[in-house]
mmCIF file with all atom_site columns, C-alpha atoms in Angstrom:
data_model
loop_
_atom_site.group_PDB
_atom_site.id
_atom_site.type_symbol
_atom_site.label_atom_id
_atom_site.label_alt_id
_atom_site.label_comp_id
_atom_site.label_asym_id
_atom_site.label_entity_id
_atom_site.label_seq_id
_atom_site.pdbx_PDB_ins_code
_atom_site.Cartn_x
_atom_site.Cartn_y
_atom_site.Cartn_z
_atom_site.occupancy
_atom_site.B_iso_or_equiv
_atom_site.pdbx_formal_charge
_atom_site.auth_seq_id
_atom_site.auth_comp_id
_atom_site.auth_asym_id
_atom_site.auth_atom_id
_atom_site.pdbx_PDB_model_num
ATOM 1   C CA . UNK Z 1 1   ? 99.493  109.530 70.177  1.00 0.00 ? 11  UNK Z CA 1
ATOM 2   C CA . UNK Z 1 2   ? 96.571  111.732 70.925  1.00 0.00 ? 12  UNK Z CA 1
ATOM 3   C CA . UNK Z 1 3   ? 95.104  111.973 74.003  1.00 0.00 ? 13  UNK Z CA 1
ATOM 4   C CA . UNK Z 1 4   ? 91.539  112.219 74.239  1.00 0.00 ? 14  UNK Z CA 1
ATOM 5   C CA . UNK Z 1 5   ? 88.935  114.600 76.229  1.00 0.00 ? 15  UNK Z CA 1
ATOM 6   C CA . UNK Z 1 6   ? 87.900  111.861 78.162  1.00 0.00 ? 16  UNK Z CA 1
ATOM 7   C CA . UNK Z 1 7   ? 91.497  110.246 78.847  1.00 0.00 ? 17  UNK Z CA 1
ATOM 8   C CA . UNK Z 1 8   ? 92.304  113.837 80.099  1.00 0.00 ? 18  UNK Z CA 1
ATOM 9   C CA . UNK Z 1 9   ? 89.206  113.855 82.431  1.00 0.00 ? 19  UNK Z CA 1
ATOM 10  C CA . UNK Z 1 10  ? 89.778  110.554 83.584  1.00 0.00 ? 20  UNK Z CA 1
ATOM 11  C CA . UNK Z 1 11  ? 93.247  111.404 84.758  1.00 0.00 ? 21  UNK Z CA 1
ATOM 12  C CA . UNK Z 1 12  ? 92.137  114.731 85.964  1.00 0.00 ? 22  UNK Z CA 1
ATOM 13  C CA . UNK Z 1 13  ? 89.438  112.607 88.412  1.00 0.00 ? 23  UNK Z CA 1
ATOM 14  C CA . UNK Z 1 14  ? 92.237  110.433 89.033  1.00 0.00 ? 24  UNK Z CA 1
ATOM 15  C CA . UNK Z 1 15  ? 95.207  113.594 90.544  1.00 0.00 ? 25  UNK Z CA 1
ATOM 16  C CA . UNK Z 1 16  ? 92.180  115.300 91.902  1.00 0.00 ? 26  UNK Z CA 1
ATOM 17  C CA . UNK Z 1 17  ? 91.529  112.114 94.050  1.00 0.00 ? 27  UNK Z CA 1
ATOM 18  C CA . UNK Z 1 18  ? 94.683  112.239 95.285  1.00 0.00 ? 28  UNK Z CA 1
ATOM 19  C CA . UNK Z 1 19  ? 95.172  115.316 96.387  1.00 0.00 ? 29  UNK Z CA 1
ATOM 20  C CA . UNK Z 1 20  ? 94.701  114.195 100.120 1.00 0.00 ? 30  UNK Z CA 1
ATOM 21  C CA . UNK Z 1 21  ? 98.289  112.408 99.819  1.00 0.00 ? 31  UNK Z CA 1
ATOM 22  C CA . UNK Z 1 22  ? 99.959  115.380 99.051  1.00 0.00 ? 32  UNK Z CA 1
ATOM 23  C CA . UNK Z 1 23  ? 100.381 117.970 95.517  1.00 0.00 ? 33  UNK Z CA 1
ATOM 24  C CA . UNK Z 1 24  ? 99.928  114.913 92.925  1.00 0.00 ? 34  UNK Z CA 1
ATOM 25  C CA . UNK Z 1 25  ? 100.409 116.032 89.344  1.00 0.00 ? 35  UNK Z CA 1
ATOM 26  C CA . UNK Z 1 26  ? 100.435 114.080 86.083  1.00 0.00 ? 36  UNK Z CA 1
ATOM 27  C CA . UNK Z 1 27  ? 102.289 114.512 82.942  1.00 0.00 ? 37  UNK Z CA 1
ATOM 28  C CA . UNK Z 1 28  ? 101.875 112.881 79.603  1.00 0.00 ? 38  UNK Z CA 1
ATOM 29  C CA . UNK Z 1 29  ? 103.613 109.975 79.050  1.00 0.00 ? 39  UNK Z CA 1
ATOM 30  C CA . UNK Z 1 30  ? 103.606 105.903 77.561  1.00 0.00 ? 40  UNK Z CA 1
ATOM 31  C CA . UNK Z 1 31  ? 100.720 107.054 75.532  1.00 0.00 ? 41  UNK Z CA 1
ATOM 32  C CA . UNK Z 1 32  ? 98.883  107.710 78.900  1.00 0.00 ? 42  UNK Z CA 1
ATOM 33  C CA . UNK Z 1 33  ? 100.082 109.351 81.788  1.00 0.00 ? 43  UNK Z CA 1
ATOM 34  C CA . UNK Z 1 34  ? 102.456 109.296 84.479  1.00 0.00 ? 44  UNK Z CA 1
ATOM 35  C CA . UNK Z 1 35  ? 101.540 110.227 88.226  1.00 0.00 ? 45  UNK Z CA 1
ATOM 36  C CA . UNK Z 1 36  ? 103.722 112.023 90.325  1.00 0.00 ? 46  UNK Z CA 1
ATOM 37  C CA . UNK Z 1 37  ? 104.138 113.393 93.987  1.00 0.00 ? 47  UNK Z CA 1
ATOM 38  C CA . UNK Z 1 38  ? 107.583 114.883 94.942  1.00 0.00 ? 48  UNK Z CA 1
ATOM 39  C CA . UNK Z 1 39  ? 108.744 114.314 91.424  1.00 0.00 ? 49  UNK Z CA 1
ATOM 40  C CA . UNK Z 1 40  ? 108.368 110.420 91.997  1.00 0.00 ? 50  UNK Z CA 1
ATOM 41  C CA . UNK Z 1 41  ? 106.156 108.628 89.636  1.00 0.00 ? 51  UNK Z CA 1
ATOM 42  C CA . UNK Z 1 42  ? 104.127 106.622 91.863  1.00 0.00 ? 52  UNK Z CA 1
ATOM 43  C CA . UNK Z 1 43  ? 101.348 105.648 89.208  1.00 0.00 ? 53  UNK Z CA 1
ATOM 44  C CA . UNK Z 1 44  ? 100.463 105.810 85.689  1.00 0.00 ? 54  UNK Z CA 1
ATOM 45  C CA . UNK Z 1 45  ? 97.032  105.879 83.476  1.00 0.00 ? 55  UNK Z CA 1
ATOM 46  C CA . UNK Z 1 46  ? 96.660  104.060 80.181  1.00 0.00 ? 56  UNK Z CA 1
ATOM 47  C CA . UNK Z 1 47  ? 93.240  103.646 78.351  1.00 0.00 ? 57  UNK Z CA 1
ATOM 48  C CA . UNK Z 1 48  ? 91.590  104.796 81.792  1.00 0.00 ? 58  UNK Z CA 1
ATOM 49  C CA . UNK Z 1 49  ? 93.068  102.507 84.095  1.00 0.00 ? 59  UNK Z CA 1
ATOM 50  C CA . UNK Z 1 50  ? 95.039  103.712 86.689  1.00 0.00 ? 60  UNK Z CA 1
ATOM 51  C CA . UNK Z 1 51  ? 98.410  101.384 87.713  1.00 0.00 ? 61  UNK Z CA 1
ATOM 52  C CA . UNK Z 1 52  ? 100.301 101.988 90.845  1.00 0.00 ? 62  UNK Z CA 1
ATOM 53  C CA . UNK Z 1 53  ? 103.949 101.247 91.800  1.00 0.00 ? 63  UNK Z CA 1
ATOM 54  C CA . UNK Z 1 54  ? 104.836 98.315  93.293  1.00 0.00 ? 64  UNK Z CA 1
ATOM 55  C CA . UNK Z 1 55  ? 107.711 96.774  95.339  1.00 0.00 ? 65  UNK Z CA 1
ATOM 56  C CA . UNK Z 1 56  ? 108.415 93.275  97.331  1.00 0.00 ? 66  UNK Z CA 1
ATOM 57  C CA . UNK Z 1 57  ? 106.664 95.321  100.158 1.00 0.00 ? 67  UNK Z CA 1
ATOM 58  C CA . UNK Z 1 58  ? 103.459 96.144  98.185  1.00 0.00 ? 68  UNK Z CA 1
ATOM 59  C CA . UNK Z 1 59  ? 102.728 93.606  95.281  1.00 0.00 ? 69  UNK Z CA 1
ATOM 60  C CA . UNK Z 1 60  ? 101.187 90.882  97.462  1.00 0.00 ? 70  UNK Z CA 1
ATOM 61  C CA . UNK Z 1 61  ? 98.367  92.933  98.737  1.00 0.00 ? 71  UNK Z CA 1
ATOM 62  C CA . UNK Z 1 62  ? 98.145  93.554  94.921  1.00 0.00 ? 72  UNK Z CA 1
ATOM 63  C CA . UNK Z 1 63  ? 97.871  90.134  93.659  1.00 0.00 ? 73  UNK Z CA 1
ATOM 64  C CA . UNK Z 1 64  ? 95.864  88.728  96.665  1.00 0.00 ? 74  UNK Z CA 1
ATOM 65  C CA . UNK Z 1 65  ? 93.686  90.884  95.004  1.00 0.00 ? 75  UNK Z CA 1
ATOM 66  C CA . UNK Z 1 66  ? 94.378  89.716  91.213  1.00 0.00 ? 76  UNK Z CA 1
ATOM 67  C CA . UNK Z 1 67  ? 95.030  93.237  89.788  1.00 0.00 ? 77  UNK Z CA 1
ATOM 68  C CA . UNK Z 1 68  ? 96.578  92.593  86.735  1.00 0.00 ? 78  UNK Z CA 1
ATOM 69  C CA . UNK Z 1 69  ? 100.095 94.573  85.528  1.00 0.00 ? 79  UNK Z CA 1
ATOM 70  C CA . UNK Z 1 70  ? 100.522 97.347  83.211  1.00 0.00 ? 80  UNK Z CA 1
ATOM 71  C CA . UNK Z 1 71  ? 102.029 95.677  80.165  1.00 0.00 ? 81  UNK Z CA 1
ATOM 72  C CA . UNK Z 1 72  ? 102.950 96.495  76.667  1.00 0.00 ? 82  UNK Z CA 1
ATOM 73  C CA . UNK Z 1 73  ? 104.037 94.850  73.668  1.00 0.00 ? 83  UNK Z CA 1
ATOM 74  C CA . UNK Z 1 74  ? 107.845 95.685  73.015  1.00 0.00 ? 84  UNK Z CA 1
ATOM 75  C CA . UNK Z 1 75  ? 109.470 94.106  69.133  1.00 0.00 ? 85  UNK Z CA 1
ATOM 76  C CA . UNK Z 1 76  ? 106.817 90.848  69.691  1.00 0.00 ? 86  UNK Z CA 1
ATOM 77  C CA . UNK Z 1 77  ? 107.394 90.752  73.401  1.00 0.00 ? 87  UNK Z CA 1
ATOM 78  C CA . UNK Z 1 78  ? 105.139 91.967  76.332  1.00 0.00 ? 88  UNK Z CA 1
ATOM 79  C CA . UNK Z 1 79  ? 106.925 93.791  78.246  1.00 0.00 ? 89  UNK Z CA 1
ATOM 80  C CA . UNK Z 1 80  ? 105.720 94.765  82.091  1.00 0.00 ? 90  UNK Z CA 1
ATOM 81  C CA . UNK Z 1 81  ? 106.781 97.553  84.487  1.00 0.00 ? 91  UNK Z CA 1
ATOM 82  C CA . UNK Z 1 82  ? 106.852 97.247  88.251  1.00 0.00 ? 92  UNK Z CA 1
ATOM 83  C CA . UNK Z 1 83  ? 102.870 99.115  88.508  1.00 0.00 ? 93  UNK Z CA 1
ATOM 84  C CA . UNK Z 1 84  ? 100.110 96.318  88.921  1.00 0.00 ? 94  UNK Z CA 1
ATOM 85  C CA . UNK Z 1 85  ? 95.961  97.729  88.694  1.00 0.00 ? 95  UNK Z CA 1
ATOM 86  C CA . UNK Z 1 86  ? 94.792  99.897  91.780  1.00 0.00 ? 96  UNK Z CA 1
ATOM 87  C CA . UNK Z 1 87  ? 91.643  98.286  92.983  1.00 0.00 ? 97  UNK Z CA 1
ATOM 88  C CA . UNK Z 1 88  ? 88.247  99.722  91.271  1.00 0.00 ? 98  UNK Z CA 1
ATOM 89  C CA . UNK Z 1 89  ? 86.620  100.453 94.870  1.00 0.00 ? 99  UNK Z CA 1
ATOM 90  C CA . UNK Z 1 90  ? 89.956  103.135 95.380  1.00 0.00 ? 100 UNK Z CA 1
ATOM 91  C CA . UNK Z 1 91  ? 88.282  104.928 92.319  1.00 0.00 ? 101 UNK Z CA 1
ATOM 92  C CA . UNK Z 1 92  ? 85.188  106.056 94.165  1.00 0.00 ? 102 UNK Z CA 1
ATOM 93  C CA . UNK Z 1 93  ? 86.313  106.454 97.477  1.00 0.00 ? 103 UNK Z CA 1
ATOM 94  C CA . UNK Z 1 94  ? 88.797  109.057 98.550  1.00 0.00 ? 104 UNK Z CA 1
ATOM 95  C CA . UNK Z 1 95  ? 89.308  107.397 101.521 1.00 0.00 ? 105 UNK Z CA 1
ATOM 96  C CA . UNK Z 1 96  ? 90.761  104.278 100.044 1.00 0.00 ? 106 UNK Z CA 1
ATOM 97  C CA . UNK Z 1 97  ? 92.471  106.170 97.287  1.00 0.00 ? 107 UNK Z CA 1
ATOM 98  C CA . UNK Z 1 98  ? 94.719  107.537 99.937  1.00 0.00 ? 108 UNK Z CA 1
ATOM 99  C CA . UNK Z 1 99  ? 95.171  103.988 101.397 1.00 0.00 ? 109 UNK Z CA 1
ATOM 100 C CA . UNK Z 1 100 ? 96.192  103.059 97.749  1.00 0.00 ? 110 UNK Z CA 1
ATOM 101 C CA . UNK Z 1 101 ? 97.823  106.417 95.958  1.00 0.00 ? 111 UNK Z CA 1
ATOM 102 C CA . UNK Z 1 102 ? 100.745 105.737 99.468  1.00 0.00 ? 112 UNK Z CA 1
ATOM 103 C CA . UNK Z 1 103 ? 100.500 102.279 99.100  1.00 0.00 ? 113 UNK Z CA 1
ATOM 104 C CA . UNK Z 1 104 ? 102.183 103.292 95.360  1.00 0.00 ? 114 UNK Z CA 1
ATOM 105 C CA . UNK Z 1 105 ? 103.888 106.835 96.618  1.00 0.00 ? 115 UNK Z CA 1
ATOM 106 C CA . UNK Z 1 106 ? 105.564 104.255 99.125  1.00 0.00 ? 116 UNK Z CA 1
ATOM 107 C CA . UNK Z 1 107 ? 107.123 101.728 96.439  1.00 0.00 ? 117 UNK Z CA 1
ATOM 108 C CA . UNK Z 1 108 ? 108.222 104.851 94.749  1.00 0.00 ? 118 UNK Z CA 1
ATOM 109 C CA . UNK Z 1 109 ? 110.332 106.712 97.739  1.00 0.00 ? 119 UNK Z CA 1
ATOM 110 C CA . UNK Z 1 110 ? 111.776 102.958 98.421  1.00 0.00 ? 120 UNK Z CA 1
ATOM 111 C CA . UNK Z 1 111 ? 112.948 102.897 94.639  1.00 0.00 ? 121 UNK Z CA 1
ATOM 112 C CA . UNK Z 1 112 ? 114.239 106.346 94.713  1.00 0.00 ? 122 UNK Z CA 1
ATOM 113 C CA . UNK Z 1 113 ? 116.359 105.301 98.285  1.00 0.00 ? 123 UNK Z CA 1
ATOM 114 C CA . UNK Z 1 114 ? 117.291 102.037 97.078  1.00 0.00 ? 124 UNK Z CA 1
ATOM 115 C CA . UNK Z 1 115 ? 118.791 103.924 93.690  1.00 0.00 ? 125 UNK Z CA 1
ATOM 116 C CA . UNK Z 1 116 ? 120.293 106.854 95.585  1.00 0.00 ? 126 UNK Z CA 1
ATOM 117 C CA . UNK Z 1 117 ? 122.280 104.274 97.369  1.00 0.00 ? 127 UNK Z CA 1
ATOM 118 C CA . UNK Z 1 118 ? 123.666 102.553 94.615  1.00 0.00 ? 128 UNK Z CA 1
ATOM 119 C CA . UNK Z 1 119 ? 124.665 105.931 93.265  1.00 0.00 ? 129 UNK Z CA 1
ATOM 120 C CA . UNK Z 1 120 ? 126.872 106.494 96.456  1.00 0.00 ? 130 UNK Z CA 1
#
């Protein structure tokens, strides 16, 4: 799937805006894009929304919110990863980007710990 000029700016806005967290970089992926910081995906951009990662730690500040998941249809079935909406205020404020993009980078070092363990 193609990814158009303004997909690419929007998730070029999107890793620029997170820079304060650390060296964010994206790569192409699910159509969109996947977000990464340490080589952890901790958020990903389809159609211009960003989605960040999400654990039993995180997700209620999500849904008290009502930010909706990143879904896709899968052989008839929608099909949902563990990345719910990151707030539309987070988008114009660096400040609460940062609250959100470790809010996300967070969920994402706890799944990476949680999985290294279970490798043991």
């Amino acid at each position: 799937m193609a990814i158009s000029r303004e997909d690419q700016e929007f998730c070029d806005y999107i890793v620029g805006m997170c820079q304060l967290i650390g060296p964010v970089y994206s790569k192409r992926m699910f159509g969109g894009f996947g977000v990464f910081l340490d080589d952890l995906m901790f958020g990903l951009i389809n159609n211009n929304v960003l989605y960040l990662k999400v654990d039993h730690e995180s997700r209620q500040e999500f849904e008290d919110l009502e930010l909706l998941p990143f879904s896709y249809q899968r052989q008839g079935k929608e099909m949902s990863l563990g990345y719910l909406q990151a707030p539309e205020e987070a988008l114009e404020s660096t400040e609460l980007m940062m609250l959100w993009a470790n809010k996300g980078f967070g969920a994402a070092l706890r799944a990476a710990a949680k999985k290294k363990k279970l490798d043991l």
